[in-house]
Every structure is written in structure tokens, then in C-alpha cells.
Coordinates of C-alpha atoms and ligand atoms in Angstrom, one line a residue:
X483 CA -21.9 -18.5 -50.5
X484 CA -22.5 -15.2 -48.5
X485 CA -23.9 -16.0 -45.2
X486 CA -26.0 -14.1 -42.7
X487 CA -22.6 -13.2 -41.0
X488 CA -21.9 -11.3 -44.3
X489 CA -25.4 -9.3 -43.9
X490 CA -25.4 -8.7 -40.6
X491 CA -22.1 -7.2 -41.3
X492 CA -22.9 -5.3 -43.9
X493 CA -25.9 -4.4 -41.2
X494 CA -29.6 -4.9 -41.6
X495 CA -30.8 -2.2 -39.3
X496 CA -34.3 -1.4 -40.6
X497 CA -33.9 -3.2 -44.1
X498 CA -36.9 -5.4 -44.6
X499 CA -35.2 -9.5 -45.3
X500 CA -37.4 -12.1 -46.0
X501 CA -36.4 -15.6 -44.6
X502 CA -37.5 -18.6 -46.1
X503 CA -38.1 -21.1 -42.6
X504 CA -39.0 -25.1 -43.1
X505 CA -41.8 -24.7 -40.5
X506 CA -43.7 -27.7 -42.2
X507 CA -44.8 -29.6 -38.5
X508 CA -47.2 -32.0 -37.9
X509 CA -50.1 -30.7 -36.7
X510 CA -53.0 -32.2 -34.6
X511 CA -56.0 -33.8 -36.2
X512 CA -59.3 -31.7 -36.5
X513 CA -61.5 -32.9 -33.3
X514 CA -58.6 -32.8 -30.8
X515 CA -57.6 -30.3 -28.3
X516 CA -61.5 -28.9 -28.9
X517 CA -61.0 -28.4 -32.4
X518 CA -58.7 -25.9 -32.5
X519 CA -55.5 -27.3 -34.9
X520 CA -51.6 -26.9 -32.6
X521 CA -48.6 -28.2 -33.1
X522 CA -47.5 -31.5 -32.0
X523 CA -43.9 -31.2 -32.8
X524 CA -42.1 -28.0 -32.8
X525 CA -38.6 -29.1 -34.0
X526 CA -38.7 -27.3 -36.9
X527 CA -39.4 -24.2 -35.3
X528 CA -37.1 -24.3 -32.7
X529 CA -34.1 -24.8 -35.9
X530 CA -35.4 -22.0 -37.0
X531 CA -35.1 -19.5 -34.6
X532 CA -31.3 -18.4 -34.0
X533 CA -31.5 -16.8 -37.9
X534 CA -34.4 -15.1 -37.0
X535 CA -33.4 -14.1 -33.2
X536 CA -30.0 -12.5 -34.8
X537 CA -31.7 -10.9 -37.4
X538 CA -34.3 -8.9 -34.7
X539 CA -31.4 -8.3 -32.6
X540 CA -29.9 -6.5 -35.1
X541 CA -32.9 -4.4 -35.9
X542 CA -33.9 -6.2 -39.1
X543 CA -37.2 -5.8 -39.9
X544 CA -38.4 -10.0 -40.6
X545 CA -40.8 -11.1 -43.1
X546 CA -40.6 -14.8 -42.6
X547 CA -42.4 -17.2 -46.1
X548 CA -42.6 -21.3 -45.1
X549 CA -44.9 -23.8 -46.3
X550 CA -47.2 -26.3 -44.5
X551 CA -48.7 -29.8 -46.2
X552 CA -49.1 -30.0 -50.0
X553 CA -52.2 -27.9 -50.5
X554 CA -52.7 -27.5 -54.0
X555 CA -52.3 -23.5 -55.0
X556 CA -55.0 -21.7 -53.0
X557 CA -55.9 -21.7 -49.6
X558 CA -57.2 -24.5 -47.4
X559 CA -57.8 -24.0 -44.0
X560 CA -56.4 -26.7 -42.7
X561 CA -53.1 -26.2 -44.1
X562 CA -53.2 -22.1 -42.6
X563 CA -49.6 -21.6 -40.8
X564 CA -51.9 -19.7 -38.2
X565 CA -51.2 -22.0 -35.7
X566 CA -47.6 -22.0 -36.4
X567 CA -47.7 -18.6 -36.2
X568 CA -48.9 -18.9 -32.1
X569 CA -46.2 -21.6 -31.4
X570 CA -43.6 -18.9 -33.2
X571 CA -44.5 -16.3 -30.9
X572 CA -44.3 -18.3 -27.6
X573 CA -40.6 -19.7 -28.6
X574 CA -39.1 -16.2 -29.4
X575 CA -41.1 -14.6 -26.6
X576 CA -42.3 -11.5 -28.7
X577 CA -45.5 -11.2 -30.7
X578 CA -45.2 -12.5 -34.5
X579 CA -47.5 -10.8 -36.5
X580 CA -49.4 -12.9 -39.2
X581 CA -50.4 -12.7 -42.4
X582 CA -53.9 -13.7 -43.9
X583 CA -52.3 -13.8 -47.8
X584 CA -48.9 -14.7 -49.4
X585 CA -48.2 -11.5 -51.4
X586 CA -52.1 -9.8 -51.1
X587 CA -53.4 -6.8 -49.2
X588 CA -52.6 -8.3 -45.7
X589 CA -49.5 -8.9 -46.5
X590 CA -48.1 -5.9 -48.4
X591 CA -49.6 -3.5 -45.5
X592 CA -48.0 -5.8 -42.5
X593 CA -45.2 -5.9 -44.5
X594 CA -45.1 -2.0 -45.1
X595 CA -46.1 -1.4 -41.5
X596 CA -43.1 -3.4 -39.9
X597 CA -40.7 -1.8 -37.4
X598 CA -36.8 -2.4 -36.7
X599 CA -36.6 -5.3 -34.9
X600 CA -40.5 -7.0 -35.3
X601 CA -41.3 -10.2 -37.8
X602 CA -44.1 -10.9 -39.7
X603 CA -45.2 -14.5 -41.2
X604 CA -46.6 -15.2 -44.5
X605 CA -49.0 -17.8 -45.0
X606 CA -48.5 -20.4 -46.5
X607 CA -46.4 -19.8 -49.5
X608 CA -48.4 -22.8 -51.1
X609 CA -51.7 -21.1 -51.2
X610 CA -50.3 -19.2 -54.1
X611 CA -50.1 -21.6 -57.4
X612 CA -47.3 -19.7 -58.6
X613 CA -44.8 -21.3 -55.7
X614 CA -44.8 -25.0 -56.9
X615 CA -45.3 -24.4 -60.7
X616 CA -43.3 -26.3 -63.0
X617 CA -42.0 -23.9 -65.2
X618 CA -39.8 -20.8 -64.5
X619 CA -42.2 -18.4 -66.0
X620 CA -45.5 -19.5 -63.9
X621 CA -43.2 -19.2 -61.2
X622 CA -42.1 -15.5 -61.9
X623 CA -44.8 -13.6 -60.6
X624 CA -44.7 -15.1 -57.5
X625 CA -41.3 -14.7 -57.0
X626 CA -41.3 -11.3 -58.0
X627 CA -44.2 -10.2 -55.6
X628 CA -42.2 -11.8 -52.4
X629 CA -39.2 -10.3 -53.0
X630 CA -41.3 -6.7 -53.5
X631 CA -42.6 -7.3 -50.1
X632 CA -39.2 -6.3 -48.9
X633 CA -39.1 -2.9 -51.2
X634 CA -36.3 -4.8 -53.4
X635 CA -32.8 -4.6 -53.7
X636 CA -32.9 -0.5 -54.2
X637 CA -34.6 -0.1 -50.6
X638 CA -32.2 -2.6 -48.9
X639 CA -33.9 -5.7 -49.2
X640 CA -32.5 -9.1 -48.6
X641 CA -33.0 -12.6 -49.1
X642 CA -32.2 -15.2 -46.2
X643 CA -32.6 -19.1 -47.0
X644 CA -32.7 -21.1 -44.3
X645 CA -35.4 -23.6 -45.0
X646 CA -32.8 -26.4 -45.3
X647 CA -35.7 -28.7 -45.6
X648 CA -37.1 -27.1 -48.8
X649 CA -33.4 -26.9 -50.8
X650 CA -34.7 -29.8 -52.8
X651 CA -37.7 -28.0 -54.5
X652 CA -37.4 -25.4 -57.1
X653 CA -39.9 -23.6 -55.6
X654 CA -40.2 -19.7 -55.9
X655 CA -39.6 -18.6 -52.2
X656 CA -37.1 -21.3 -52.7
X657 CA -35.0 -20.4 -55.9
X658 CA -36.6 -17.6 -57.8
X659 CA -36.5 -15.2 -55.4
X660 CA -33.2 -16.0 -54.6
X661 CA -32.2 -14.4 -57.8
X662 CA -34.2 -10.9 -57.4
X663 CA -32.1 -10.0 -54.0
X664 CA -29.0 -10.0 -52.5
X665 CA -29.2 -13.5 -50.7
X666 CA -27.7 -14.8 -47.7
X667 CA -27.3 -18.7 -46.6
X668 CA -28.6 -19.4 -42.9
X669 CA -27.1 -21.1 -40.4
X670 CA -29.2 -23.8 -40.2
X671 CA -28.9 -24.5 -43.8
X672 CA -24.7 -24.3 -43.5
X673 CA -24.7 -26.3 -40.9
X674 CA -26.6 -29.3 -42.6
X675 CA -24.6 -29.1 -45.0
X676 CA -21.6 -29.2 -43.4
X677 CA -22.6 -32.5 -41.2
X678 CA -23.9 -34.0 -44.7
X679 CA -20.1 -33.1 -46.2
X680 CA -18.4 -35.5 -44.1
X681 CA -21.0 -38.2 -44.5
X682 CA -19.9 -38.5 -48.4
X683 CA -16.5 -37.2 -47.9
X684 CA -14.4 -39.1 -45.7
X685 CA -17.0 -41.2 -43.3
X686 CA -15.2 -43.2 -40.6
X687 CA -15.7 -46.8 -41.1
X688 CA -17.4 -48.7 -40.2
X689 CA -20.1 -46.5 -42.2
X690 CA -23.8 -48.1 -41.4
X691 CA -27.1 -46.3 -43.3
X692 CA -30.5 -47.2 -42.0
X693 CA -33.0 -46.9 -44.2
X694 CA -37.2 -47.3 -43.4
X695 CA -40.5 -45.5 -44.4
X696 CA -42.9 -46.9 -46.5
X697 CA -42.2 -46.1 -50.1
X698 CA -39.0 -48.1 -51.4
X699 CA -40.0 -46.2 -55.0
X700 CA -38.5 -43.2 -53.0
X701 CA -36.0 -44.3 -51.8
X702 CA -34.0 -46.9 -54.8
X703 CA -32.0 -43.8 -56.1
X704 CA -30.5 -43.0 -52.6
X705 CA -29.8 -47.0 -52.4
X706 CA -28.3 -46.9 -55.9
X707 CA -25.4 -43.8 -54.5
X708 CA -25.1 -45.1 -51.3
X709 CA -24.2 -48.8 -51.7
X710 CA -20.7 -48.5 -52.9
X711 CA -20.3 -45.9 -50.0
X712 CA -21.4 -47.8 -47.0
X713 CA -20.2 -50.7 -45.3
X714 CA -23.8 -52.3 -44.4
X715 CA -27.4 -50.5 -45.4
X716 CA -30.2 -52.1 -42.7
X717 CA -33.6 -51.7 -44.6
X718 CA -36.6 -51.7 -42.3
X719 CA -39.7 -50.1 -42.2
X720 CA -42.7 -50.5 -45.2
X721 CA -40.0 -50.3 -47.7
X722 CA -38.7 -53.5 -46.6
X723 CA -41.0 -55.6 -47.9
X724 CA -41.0 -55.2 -51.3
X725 CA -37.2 -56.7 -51.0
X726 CA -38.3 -59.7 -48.6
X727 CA -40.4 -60.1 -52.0
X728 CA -37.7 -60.3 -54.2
X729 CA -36.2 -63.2 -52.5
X730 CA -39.2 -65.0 -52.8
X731 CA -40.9 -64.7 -49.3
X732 CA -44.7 -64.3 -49.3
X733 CA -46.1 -61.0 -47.3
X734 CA -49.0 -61.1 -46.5
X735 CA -51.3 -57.9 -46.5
X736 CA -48.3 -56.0 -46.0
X737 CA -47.1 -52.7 -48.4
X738 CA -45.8 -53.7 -51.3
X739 CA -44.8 -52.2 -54.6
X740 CA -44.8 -54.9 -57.1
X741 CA -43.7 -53.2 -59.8
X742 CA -40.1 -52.4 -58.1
X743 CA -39.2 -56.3 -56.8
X744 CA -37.4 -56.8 -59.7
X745 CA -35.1 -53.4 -59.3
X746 CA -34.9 -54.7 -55.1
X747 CA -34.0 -57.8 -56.6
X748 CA -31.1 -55.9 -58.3
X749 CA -30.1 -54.1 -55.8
X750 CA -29.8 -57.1 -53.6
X751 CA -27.6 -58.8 -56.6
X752 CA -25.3 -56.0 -56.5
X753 CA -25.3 -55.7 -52.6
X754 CA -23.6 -59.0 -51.9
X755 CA -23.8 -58.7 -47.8
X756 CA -24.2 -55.0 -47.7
X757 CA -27.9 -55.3 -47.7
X758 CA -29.4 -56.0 -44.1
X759 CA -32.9 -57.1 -44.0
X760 CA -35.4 -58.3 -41.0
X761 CA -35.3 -61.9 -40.0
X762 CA -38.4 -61.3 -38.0
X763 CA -41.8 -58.9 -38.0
X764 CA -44.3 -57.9 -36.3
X765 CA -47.5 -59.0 -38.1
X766 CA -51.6 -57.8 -37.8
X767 CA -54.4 -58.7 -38.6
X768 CA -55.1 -54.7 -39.5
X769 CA -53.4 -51.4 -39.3
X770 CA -55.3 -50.3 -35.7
X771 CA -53.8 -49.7 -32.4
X772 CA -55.9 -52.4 -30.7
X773 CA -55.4 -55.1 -33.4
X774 CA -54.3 -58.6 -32.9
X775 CA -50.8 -58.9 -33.1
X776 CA -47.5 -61.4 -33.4
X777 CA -44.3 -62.1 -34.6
X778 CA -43.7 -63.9 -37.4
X779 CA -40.5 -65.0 -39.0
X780 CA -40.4 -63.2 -42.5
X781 CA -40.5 -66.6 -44.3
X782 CA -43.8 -66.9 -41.8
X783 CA -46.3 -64.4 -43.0
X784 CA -49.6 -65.7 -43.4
X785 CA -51.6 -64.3 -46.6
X786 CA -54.3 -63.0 -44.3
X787 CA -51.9 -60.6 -42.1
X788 CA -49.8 -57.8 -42.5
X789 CA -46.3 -56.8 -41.1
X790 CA -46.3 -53.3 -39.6
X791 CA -42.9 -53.1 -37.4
X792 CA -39.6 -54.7 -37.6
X793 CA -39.6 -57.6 -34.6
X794 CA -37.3 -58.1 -31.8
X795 CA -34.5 -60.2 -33.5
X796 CA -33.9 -57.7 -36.5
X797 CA -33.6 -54.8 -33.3
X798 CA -30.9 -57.6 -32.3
X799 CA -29.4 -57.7 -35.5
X800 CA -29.5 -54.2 -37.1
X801 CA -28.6 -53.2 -33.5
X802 CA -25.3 -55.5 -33.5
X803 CA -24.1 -53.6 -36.4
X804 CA -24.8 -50.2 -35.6
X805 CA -22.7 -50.7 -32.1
X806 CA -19.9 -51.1 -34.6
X807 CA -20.4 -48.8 -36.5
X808 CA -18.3 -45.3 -36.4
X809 CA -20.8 -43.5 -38.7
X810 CA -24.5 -43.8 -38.7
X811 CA -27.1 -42.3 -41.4
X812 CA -30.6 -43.2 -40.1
X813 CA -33.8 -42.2 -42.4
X814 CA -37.1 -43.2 -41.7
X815 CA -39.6 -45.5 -39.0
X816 CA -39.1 -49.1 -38.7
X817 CA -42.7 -49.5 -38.3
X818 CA -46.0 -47.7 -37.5
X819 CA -44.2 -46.2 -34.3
X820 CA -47.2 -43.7 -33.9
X821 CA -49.5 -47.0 -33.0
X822 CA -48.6 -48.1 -29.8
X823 CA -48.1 -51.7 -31.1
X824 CA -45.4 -51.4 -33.7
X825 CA -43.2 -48.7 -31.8
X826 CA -40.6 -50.6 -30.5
X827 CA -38.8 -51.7 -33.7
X828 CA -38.4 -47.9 -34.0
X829 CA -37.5 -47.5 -30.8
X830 CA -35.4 -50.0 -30.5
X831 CA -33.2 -48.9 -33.5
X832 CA -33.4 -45.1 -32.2
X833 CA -31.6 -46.3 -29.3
X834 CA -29.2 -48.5 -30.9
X835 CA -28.1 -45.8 -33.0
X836 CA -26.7 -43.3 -29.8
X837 CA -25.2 -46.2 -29.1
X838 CA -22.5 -46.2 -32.1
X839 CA -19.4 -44.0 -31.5
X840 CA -18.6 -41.8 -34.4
X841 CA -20.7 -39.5 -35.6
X842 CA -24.5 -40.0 -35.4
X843 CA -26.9 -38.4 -38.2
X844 CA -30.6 -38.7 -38.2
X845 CA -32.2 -37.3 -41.3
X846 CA -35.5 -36.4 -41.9
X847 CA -38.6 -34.4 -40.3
X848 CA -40.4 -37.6 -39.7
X849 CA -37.0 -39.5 -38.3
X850 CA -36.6 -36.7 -35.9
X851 CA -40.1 -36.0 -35.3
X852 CA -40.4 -40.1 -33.8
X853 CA -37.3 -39.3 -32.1
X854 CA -39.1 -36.6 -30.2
X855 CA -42.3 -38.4 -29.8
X856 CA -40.8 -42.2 -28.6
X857 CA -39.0 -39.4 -26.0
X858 CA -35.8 -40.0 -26.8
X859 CA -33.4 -37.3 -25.8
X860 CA -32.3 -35.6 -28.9
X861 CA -28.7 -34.8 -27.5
X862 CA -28.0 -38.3 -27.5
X863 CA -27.6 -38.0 -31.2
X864 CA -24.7 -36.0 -33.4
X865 CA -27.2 -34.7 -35.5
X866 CA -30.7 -34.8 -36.2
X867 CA -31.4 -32.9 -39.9
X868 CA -34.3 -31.5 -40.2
X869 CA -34.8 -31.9 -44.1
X870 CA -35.6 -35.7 -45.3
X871 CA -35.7 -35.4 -48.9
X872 CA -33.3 -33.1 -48.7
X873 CA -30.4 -35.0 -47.2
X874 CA -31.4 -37.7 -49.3
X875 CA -31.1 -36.2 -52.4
X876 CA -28.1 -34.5 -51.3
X877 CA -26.5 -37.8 -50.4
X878 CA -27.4 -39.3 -53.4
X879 CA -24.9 -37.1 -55.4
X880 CA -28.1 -34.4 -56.9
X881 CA -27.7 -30.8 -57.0
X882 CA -30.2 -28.8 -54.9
X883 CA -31.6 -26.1 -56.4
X884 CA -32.1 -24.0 -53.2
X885 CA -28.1 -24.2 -52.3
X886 CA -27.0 -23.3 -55.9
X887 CA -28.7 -20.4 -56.2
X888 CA -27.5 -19.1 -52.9
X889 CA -23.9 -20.1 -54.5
X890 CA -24.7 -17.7 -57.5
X891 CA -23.5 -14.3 -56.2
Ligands
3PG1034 C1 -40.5 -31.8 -45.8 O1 -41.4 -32.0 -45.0 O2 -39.8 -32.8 -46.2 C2 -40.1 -30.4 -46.3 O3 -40.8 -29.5 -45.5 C3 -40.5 -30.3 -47.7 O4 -41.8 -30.5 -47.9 P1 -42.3 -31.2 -49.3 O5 -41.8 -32.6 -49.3 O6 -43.8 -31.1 -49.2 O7 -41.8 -30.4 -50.4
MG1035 MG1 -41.5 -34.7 -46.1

């Protein structure tokens, strides 16, 4: 793969490169802060900055395309990357100047207008149909109209990916364009990679994977790949309880995908010991901050409540193993850590896992982003990915469209 030391190399002093960010961030609900939407957790941004720093150093001219939310192929307000824009401009100290359309009149003359050295942002990529379409051919257009914005490959264009939390989706500003420019791997995107090599190549052992969030639908493939490669796999979180189903406990309200106990049922089979589950949850009566809570053994769980965090003797137990551990893969909440009452399974893990002495890995924008918000000190961990579905899929053994096309040349 060519990297952005190739370009810069090659120099990029007034050529116009676009730069495909992962600036998807959570973003306060309408009615807070007075209405106005900001972000509540920059990480992403702040990944994304030394490619586009190094880049305006070197006089590049910087049109940046991300996404935000799944909005369906034209614009909806709430999903604008206006106030991403604002948080942009604050973190690299110079102005960012922003786009009102993907590929349209705002964006061709901001794009036009740029000088050595300043960046523009897109909006969202998403408010354009063509970026998500199935097919190659609805995708074209698109693809074809981004990679214009930087004049093309006759007047020096470029193509940077470094939206390492995109390389899953065969999106246009993802792949497509990829193959209408000279393009360039980030360093954020190398430097995932890299971390995720050694977690399937030659892991030190004791290797422990913890695995939470609240679909186990999408997460069974990555359980499938992993379990002859890990020595224990804790399952917390939402997920969890569609396998405390399979051996027969009763849950309550709790989530539950019926249709997959029989596959968790499976996979427990095949697991022998390798699969961890809670002993212990913390049940309520509903999913509010102020409801009425308690913990309940997981062979406990009355019909009439539901379990929303892991309790305090799974922490014990899933912690007891990761202290032995000498590499940790951690994906997804225990519980409903942004409700005050089910934080501290999350928590509690979070911490357990700096405490393990190899390398550390946690994967995932909403992993990281409960990291940040339980104020934990990020350092304390080896890694913290920025792309969920991304490392996932890459550690399930599945090629990513956004890295192969950067490994076309
Ligand atoms: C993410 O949030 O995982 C990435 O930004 C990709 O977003 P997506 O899952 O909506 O494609
Ligand atoms: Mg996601």
C-alpha cells in the first residue's frame, strides 16, 4: 500500500487531496445545550487530525468527505456534519471551511476556491444516495463527482483513506473513489491495522476477548473466528442473554433474540470452558435512570424484570481472568453504562482490562466512547480502535473493502 509518506514525498504543495475521516461522533440530543446540536465525544476527531495537520503543513490544499448517522440518501438536518465542522476547527486551531452539499454548487466552488495549506469539509457523504448504493454502477456517479472535486488525477489530485472506521463498507468515498486517484493509506488507518495484525497473528497467551453490546445477531460470526483463537471469550452486555437462554435460564424482560438461542446453544457446545458468562445481573423493573433496581442471580430473574448490567460477581469473575490475561480484545458495554444505574459492570470491566499486562485493545467507537465518558484515562489502555465493525470484521478473517482498494496500485 502507498502511504501518505509516499505523497508527501512525492509533494502535495497546492494539489487538492481529498481525505476520507471517520468523524461519525455522538452528538447531543435536540433540546440540550439550548438546542443547538455539539459533540459529546470528540475521539474520532482527534484520530483524525495528524493526516490532516501533515497534509496543511505541507501546503495541500484538504477537502475532507466523512459521514454522520445512517440518514437515508438526502439530507436531514440532524445528521448535518455542521457541528463537527466547529469542533474541527477548534482542535486544529485554524478555520475549516464547510460545505452545505456533498458534490453540489457549495461544494465545487469551496472546493475550487481553496488555498495551499486550508481544508474544506463535505457534508455528509450520506446525504447523497449514490454513497451507500448497493451496486457499483449507482455508486459511480458519486464517486466520480468526489474525486472531480479535486480536478482528478491530470491536475494532481489525490486520494487519502483514513477513515479506518468506514473500511468495512463499500461505500463510494470509501472504495470507488479509491479507484479514480492516485490513493494513499493514512496513518490512522496503518496503524489499526498493524495493532489488529498481532491480535490474529501471534497473540501472547493467555489471549482473553470480551465481548458486549446488545445484538448477539452481530456479533455470532466474530464468535465463530475467534473461539479457536482465544483462550477465554467473557460475553456480557445485551448479547448475553440470549446465551443464559440457551442453557435454559428464564430472563425476564430482558433483550433477547429468540431466533439465535439455538446457534448460542452451539456455540456454547463447541466452546467447552472458553465461553464466560455472568453469574450475576443487575435487574429493573424498566430501562430509566431512576428505576427500581437489584441483583439477581442469572438463574433468578423474575418474568416481570429485566437485566440491564452485568452485576458485581461477573466484574469479579470476568475481572479474574483478564488479570491473567497477556492479550485483551474488549468490544462493547456490559450494560446501559450511559444510565447512571447499570455503569459499573462497564466500569468495572474497563478497569479490569488496564489491569492485564500484554497488550491491551479496545475496539469500537462506542467501547471507546464509554471509556471517555465513565472517565477513564485512555493511556491506561494499549489501544483503543476507533472502528467497531471494522475490527470486527477484520478479526473475523473478512476482507475490507476500503484496505483492498488502497492495496490495488
Ligand atoms: C461506525 O460508527 O462504526 C463507523 O463510523 C461506520 O458507521 P456505519 O456502521 O454507520 O457504517
Ligand atoms: Mg457503529
Amino acid at each position: 500500500m502507498r502511504t501518505l509518506d509516499d505523497l508527501i514525498k512525492v509533494g502535495v504543495k497546492g494539489r487538492r487531496v481529498l481525505v476520507r475521516s471517520d468523524l461519525n461522533v455522538p452528538l447531543s440530543k435536540a433540546g440540550e445545550a439550548g438546542g443547538k446540536l455539539t459533540v459529546t465525544d470528540d475521539g474520532r476527531i482527534r484520530a483524525s487530525l495528524p493526516v490532516l495537520v501533515r497534509l496543511l503543513e505541507h501546503g495541500a490544499r484538504v477537502i475532507v468527505a466523512a459521514h454522520l448517522g445512517r440518514p437515508k440518501g438526502e439530507p436531514e438536518p440532524q445528521h448535518s456534519l455542521r457541528p463537527v465542522a466547529d469542533r474541527l476547527a477548534q482542535l486544529l486551531g485554524r478555520p475549516v471551511e464547510f460545505a452545505l452539499d456533498t458534490v453540489g454548487e457549495s461544494a465545487r466552488l469551496l472546493a475550487d476556491g481553496l488555498g495551499d495549506g486550508e481544508l474544506l469539509l463535505l457534508e455528509n457523504v450520506r446525504f447523497n444516495a449514490g454513497e451507500t448504493a448497493k451496486d457499483e454502477a449507482g455508486r459511480a456517479g458519486f464517486a466520480k463527482a468526489l474525486a472531480l472535486l479535486t480536478g482528478g488525477e491530470e491536475d494532481g489530485g489525490a486520494y487519502v483513506d483514513d477513515a479506518f472506521g468506514a473500511v468495512h463498507r463499500a461505500h463510494a468515498s470509501v472504495y470507488d473513489v479509491a479507484k479514480l486517484l492516485p490513493h494513499y493509506c493514512g496513518g490512522l488507518v496503518r496503524d489499526e491495522l498493524s495493532v489488529l495484525k498481532r491480535l490474529t497473528e501471534s497473540p501472547d497467551r493467555p489471549y482473553v476477548v470480551v465481548l458486549g453490546g446488545s445484538k448477539v445477531s452481530d456479533k455470532l460470526a466474530v464468535i465463530d473466528a475467534l473461539l479457536p483463537k482465544v483462550d477465554r471469550l467473557l460475553v456480557g452486555g445485551g448479547m448475553c442473554y440470549t446465551f443464559l437462554a440457551a442453557l435454559g435460564h428464564e430472563v425476564g424482560g430482558s433483550l433477547l433474540e429468540p431466533d439465535q438461542i439455538q446457534t448460542c446453544g452451539r456455540l456454547l457446545d463447541q466452546a467447552g470452558d472458553k465461553i464466560v458468562l455472568p453469574t450475576d445481573v443487575v435487574i429493573a423493573d424498566r430501562f430509566a435512570a431512576d428505576a427500581v433496581t437489584e441483583i439477581a442471580k442469572i438463574d433468578e430473574i423474575p418474568s416481570d424484570r429485566m437485566g440491564l448490567d452485568i452485576g458485581p460477581d461477573s466484574v469479579r469473575l470476568f475481572a479474574e481472568a483478564l488479570a491473567e490475561a497477556s492479550t485483551v480484545f474488549w468490544n462493547g458495554p456490559m450494560g446501559v453504562f450511559e444510565l447512571a444505574p447499570f455503569a459499573a459492570g462497564t466500569k468495572g470491566i474497563a478497569e479490569a482490562v488496564t489491569t492485564a499486562k500484554g497488550l491491551t485493545v479496545v475496539g469500537g467507537g462506542d467501547s471507546a466512547a464509554a471509556v471517555r465518558a465513565l472517565g477513564i484515562d485512555e493511556n491506561r489502555f494499549g489501544h483503543i480502535s476507533t472502528g467497531g465493525g471494522a475490527s470486527l470484521e477484520y478479526l473475523e478473517g473478512k476482507t475490507l473493502p476500503g484496505v483492498a482498494v488502497l492495496e490495488e496500485i
